[in-house]
Coordinates of C-alpha atoms and ligand atoms in Angstrom, one line a residue:
M862 CA 15.5 -4.3 9.8
R863 CA 12.4 -3.2 7.5
T864 CA 9.9 -1.0 10.0
I865 CA 6.1 -2.8 9.7
L866 CA 3.6 -0.8 7.8
I867 CA 0.0 -1.4 8.7
A868 CA -1.6 0.9 6.1
G869 CA -5.8 0.6 5.6
N870 CA -7.1 1.8 2.0
W871 CA -10.5 2.7 2.3
K872 CA -11.2 3.3 -1.3
M873 CA -14.4 4.6 -1.9
N874 CA -15.4 4.3 2.0
M875 CA -15.8 6.7 4.4
G876 CA -17.4 10.6 4.1
P877 CA -15.5 13.2 6.3
K878 CA -18.1 12.0 9.0
E879 CA -17.1 8.4 9.6
T880 CA -13.7 9.6 9.0
A881 CA -13.8 12.0 12.2
E882 CA -15.5 8.6 14.1
F883 CA -12.7 6.3 13.2
F884 CA -10.0 8.6 14.9
T885 CA -12.4 9.4 18.0
Q886 CA -13.0 5.3 18.1
L887 CA -9.3 4.2 17.7
D888 CA -7.4 2.7 20.4
D889 CA -5.0 5.0 22.1
A890 CA -2.5 1.7 21.8
A891 CA -2.6 2.0 18.2
Q892 CA -2.0 5.5 17.6
K893 CA 1.3 5.2 19.7
N894 CA 4.8 5.3 18.4
I895 CA 5.6 2.0 18.5
E896 CA 9.2 1.1 17.6
G897 CA 9.3 -0.8 14.5
V898 CA 6.0 -0.2 13.7
E899 CA 4.5 2.6 11.7
A900 CA 0.2 3.0 11.3
A901 CA -1.3 5.0 8.2
V902 CA -5.0 5.4 6.7
C903 CA -5.6 6.5 3.6
P904 CA -9.0 7.9 3.6
P905 CA -11.4 9.5 0.2
F906 CA -9.8 12.6 -1.0
V907 CA -12.3 14.5 0.4
S908 CA -12.0 13.3 3.9
L909 CA -8.2 14.3 4.3
S910 CA -9.2 17.4 5.9
A911 CA -11.5 15.3 8.3
A912 CA -8.6 13.1 9.3
F913 CA -6.0 15.5 9.8
S914 CA -8.3 17.6 12.2
A915 CA -9.6 14.5 14.0
R916 CA -6.0 12.5 14.6
K917 CA -5.0 13.6 17.9
S918 CA -2.4 15.4 18.3
G919 CA 0.8 13.3 19.4
S920 CA -0.8 10.1 17.2
A921 CA 1.7 8.2 15.3
V922 CA -0.8 7.2 12.8
K923 CA 0.0 8.9 9.5
I924 CA -2.6 9.6 6.7
G925 CA -2.1 9.4 2.9
A926 CA -4.1 9.6 -0.5
Q927 CA -5.2 7.0 -2.7
N928 CA -4.4 8.0 -6.3
V929 CA -2.4 11.9 -6.9
H930 CA -1.4 13.3 -11.1
F931 CA 1.6 13.4 -12.2
E932 CA 1.6 16.8 -13.2
D933 CA 1.5 20.3 -11.5
N934 CA -1.8 21.7 -12.0
G935 CA -3.9 22.5 -14.6
A936 CA -6.7 21.6 -16.8
F937 CA -7.1 18.0 -15.3
T938 CA -10.6 18.5 -14.5
G939 CA -11.4 15.6 -11.6
E940 CA -7.8 15.4 -10.3
I941 CA -5.5 16.5 -7.6
S942 CA -1.4 17.5 -7.2
T943 CA 0.7 16.4 -4.9
A944 CA 0.9 19.6 -4.3
M945 CA -2.3 19.6 -2.8
L946 CA -1.6 16.6 -0.8
N947 CA 1.6 18.2 0.7
V948 CA -0.8 21.0 1.5
L949 CA -2.1 18.8 4.3
G950 CA 0.8 17.0 5.3
C951 CA 0.0 13.5 3.3
D952 CA 2.8 11.1 4.0
F953 CA 1.8 8.4 1.5
V954 CA -0.3 8.1 -1.8
I955 CA -0.9 4.7 -3.2
L956 CA -0.1 4.4 -7.1
G957 CA -1.0 1.5 -9.3
H958 CA -4.2 -0.1 -7.1
S959 CA -5.7 -3.0 -9.2
E960 CA -9.2 -1.5 -8.9
R961 CA -7.0 1.9 -10.4
R962 CA -5.5 -0.1 -13.3
E963 CA -9.0 -2.5 -14.2
Y964 CA -11.4 0.6 -13.9
F965 CA -9.4 3.6 -14.8
G966 CA -7.2 2.6 -17.4
E967 CA -4.1 2.9 -15.4
D968 CA -0.6 0.8 -17.2
D969 CA 2.6 1.0 -15.7
A970 CA 3.4 3.9 -17.8
V971 CA 1.2 6.2 -15.9
V972 CA 1.9 4.8 -12.7
N973 CA 5.8 5.5 -13.3
K974 CA 5.0 8.7 -13.9
K975 CA 3.0 8.7 -10.8
V976 CA 5.9 7.9 -8.4
K977 CA 8.1 9.8 -9.8
K978 CA 5.8 12.8 -9.5
A979 CA 5.4 11.9 -5.5
L980 CA 9.0 10.8 -4.7
A981 CA 9.7 14.4 -6.1
D982 CA 7.5 15.8 -4.1
G983 CA 8.5 14.1 -0.7
I984 CA 5.5 11.5 -1.0
T985 CA 5.9 8.0 -0.3
P986 CA 4.2 6.0 -2.9
I987 CA 2.6 2.9 -1.5
V988 CA 3.4 0.4 -5.5
C989 CA 0.9 -1.9 -6.1
V990 CA 1.5 -4.7 -8.4
G991 CA -0.7 -8.2 -8.4
E992 CA -1.7 -11.2 -10.8
V993 CA -5.7 -12.1 -11.7
L994 CA -6.9 -15.0 -11.3
S995 CA -6.0 -16.3 -14.7
E996 CA -2.9 -15.4 -14.5
R997 CA -2.4 -17.5 -11.4
K998 CA -4.0 -20.2 -13.1
E999 CA -2.1 -20.1 -16.6
D1000 CA 1.3 -19.8 -13.8
R1001 CA 2.2 -16.8 -15.2
H1002 CA 1.6 -14.7 -11.9
F1003 CA 5.7 -14.2 -11.6
E1004 CA 6.0 -12.9 -14.5
V1005 CA 3.1 -10.9 -14.8
V1006 CA 4.1 -9.3 -11.4
K1007 CA 7.9 -9.1 -12.8
E1008 CA 6.8 -6.8 -15.8
Q1009 CA 4.5 -4.3 -13.3
A1010 CA 7.3 -3.7 -11.3
A1011 CA 9.9 -2.7 -13.8
G1012 CA 7.4 -0.7 -15.9
S1013 CA 6.2 1.0 -12.6
L1014 CA 9.7 1.5 -11.4
D1015 CA 11.3 2.2 -14.5
G1016 CA 14.0 4.6 -13.9
L1017 CA 14.2 5.1 -10.4
S1018 CA 17.9 5.3 -8.6
A1019 CA 18.5 2.8 -6.2
D1020 CA 18.4 5.4 -3.5
E1021 CA 15.1 6.2 -4.5
L1022 CA 13.8 2.5 -4.4
T1023 CA 14.6 2.6 -0.8
K1024 CA 12.1 5.6 -0.4
I1025 CA 9.0 3.7 -1.6
V1026 CA 7.0 0.7 -0.3
I1027 CA 5.6 -1.9 -2.4
A1028 CA 2.2 -3.8 -1.9
Y1029 CA 2.1 -7.3 -3.3
E1030 CA -2.4 -7.6 -3.8
P1031 CA -3.2 -10.6 -5.7
V1032 CA -6.1 -9.5 -7.5
W1033 CA -8.2 -12.6 -6.5
A1034 CA -7.9 -12.2 -2.9
I1035 CA -9.0 -8.6 -2.8
G1036 CA -12.4 -8.4 -1.1
T1037 CA -13.0 -12.0 -2.0
G1038 CA -12.4 -13.4 1.4
E1039 CA -9.7 -15.6 -0.1
T1040 CA -6.2 -15.0 1.5
A1041 CA -3.1 -15.4 0.1
S1042 CA -1.8 -18.3 1.7
P1043 CA 1.4 -17.4 3.5
E1044 CA 3.7 -19.6 1.6
Q1045 CA 1.8 -18.1 -1.4
A1046 CA 2.9 -14.6 -0.2
Q1047 CA 6.2 -15.2 1.1
E1048 CA 7.0 -16.7 -2.3
M1049 CA 6.1 -13.2 -3.9
H1050 CA 7.8 -11.0 -1.3
A1051 CA 11.2 -13.1 -2.0
F1052 CA 10.5 -13.2 -6.0
I1053 CA 10.0 -9.2 -5.7
R1054 CA 12.8 -8.7 -3.8
E1055 CA 15.1 -10.9 -5.7
Q1056 CA 14.1 -9.0 -8.7
L1057 CA 14.6 -5.4 -7.4
A1058 CA 18.0 -6.6 -6.4
A1059 CA 18.8 -7.9 -9.9
L1060 CA 17.0 -3.9 -11.6
F1061 CA 18.8 -2.2 -8.4
N1062 CA 21.3 -3.5 -5.9
E1063 CA 20.8 -5.7 -3.1
D1064 CA 21.0 -3.4 -0.7
A1065 CA 18.2 -1.0 -2.1
A1066 CA 16.1 -4.0 -2.2
S1067 CA 17.1 -5.5 1.3
T1068 CA 15.4 -2.0 2.5
V1069 CA 12.8 -1.6 0.6
R1070 CA 9.3 -2.8 2.4
I1071 CA 7.1 -5.2 0.7
L1072 CA 3.4 -5.1 1.8
Y1073 CA 0.7 -7.9 1.6
G1074 CA -2.8 -6.7 1.0
G1075 CA -6.0 -9.2 -0.2
S1076 CA -8.0 -10.2 2.9
M1077 CA -5.6 -9.4 5.1
K1078 CA -7.8 -9.3 9.4
P1079 CA -7.5 -10.0 12.6
D1080 CA -7.6 -13.5 12.1
N1081 CA -4.8 -14.2 9.4
A1082 CA -2.2 -11.5 9.5
D1083 CA 0.0 -13.0 12.5
E1084 CA 0.9 -15.7 10.3
L1085 CA 1.2 -13.5 6.9
L1086 CA 3.7 -10.7 9.0
K1087 CA 5.4 -13.7 10.3
Q1088 CA 7.0 -14.6 6.7
P1089 CA 10.2 -13.3 6.2
D1090 CA 9.7 -10.6 3.4
V1091 CA 6.5 -9.7 4.2
D1092 CA 6.7 -6.2 6.0
G1093 CA 3.3 -4.9 6.7
G1094 CA -0.3 -5.0 5.3
L1095 CA -2.1 -2.7 2.7
I1096 CA -5.8 -3.7 4.4
G1097 CA -8.8 -2.9 2.8
G1098 CA -11.9 -3.8 4.2
A1099 CA -10.9 -4.5 7.9
S1100 CA -9.0 -1.2 8.2
L1101 CA -12.7 0.6 8.0
K1102 CA -13.4 -0.9 11.6
P1103 CA -11.3 0.7 14.2
A1104 CA -11.6 -1.9 16.3
D1105 CA -10.1 -4.4 13.8
F1106 CA -7.5 -1.6 12.2
S1107 CA -6.0 -1.1 16.8
Q1108 CA -5.9 -4.8 16.4
L1109 CA -3.8 -5.1 13.4
V1110 CA -1.8 -2.6 15.1
A1111 CA -1.3 -4.8 18.0
I1112 CA -0.3 -8.0 15.7
A1113 CA 2.3 -5.9 13.8
A1114 CA 3.6 -5.0 17.4
G1115 CA 3.9 -8.2 18.1
Q1116 CA 6.1 -9.5 15.6
K1117 CA 8.8 -7.3 16.9
Ligands
13P1773 P1 -9.7 -6.1 1.0 O1 -7.8 -5.9 2.3 O2 -10.9 -5.6 1.7 O3 -9.1 -7.1 0.5 O4 -8.5 -5.6 0.2 C1 -7.3 -4.9 -0.4 C2 -6.6 -4.3 -0.8 O5 -7.0 -3.3 -2.3 C3 -5.9 -3.1 -0.3 O6 -5.6 -2.6 -0.9

């Protein structure tokens, strides 16, 4: 069975002080090692150190970054390397989020380089895909997501596929309060898994975790997580509140 992953994407929120407070306020129950459930938060770069310092010893909550560069080092002003994330001990890195695609010009080719770099350096990439509203309205959502997945994962081996996490985030559901229905999420997750089986193999496709992202919160998480191909959530807004994040972890634990 696939371990459920509840991952918080804090985006450009939570400086070092708020990050430390978050860990102080997080329920002990959410930090326990729960069989079948993994929890993680991805603060901004400048708050990563604070997260590692504030996380209680023995806490099972993992810590990730929201982006990384694909080169080792050099003249890339404003960028961060996998080696830097590894010094801190980051477990995850979110790659190809729709906000990076939209505002920072990242395309599948760039995301692909980053995925390969993260894998080579032992950081688990959370690779995001998802259509915008006009693409869904034109009934092109499957085609768009298929192309993003194929492009972002190009050249990976089946074994490498099992080491990544995919997040399906319909852009129209991000930060809008509008969630994909559990049926819409399941339909797309199953489609993604089918594509991965064709691109790689059945075994690898059934091992890889596919998270849902887009206005997931304690109110709707249970129904979404109940879907057979939904293996967790990539959560923005609701992950900023320790109580909501704790509740999401508890809901995930209840799925077992
Ligand atoms: P919201 O949960 O705020 O809609 O954000 C989702 C998201 O973009 C997570 O990466």
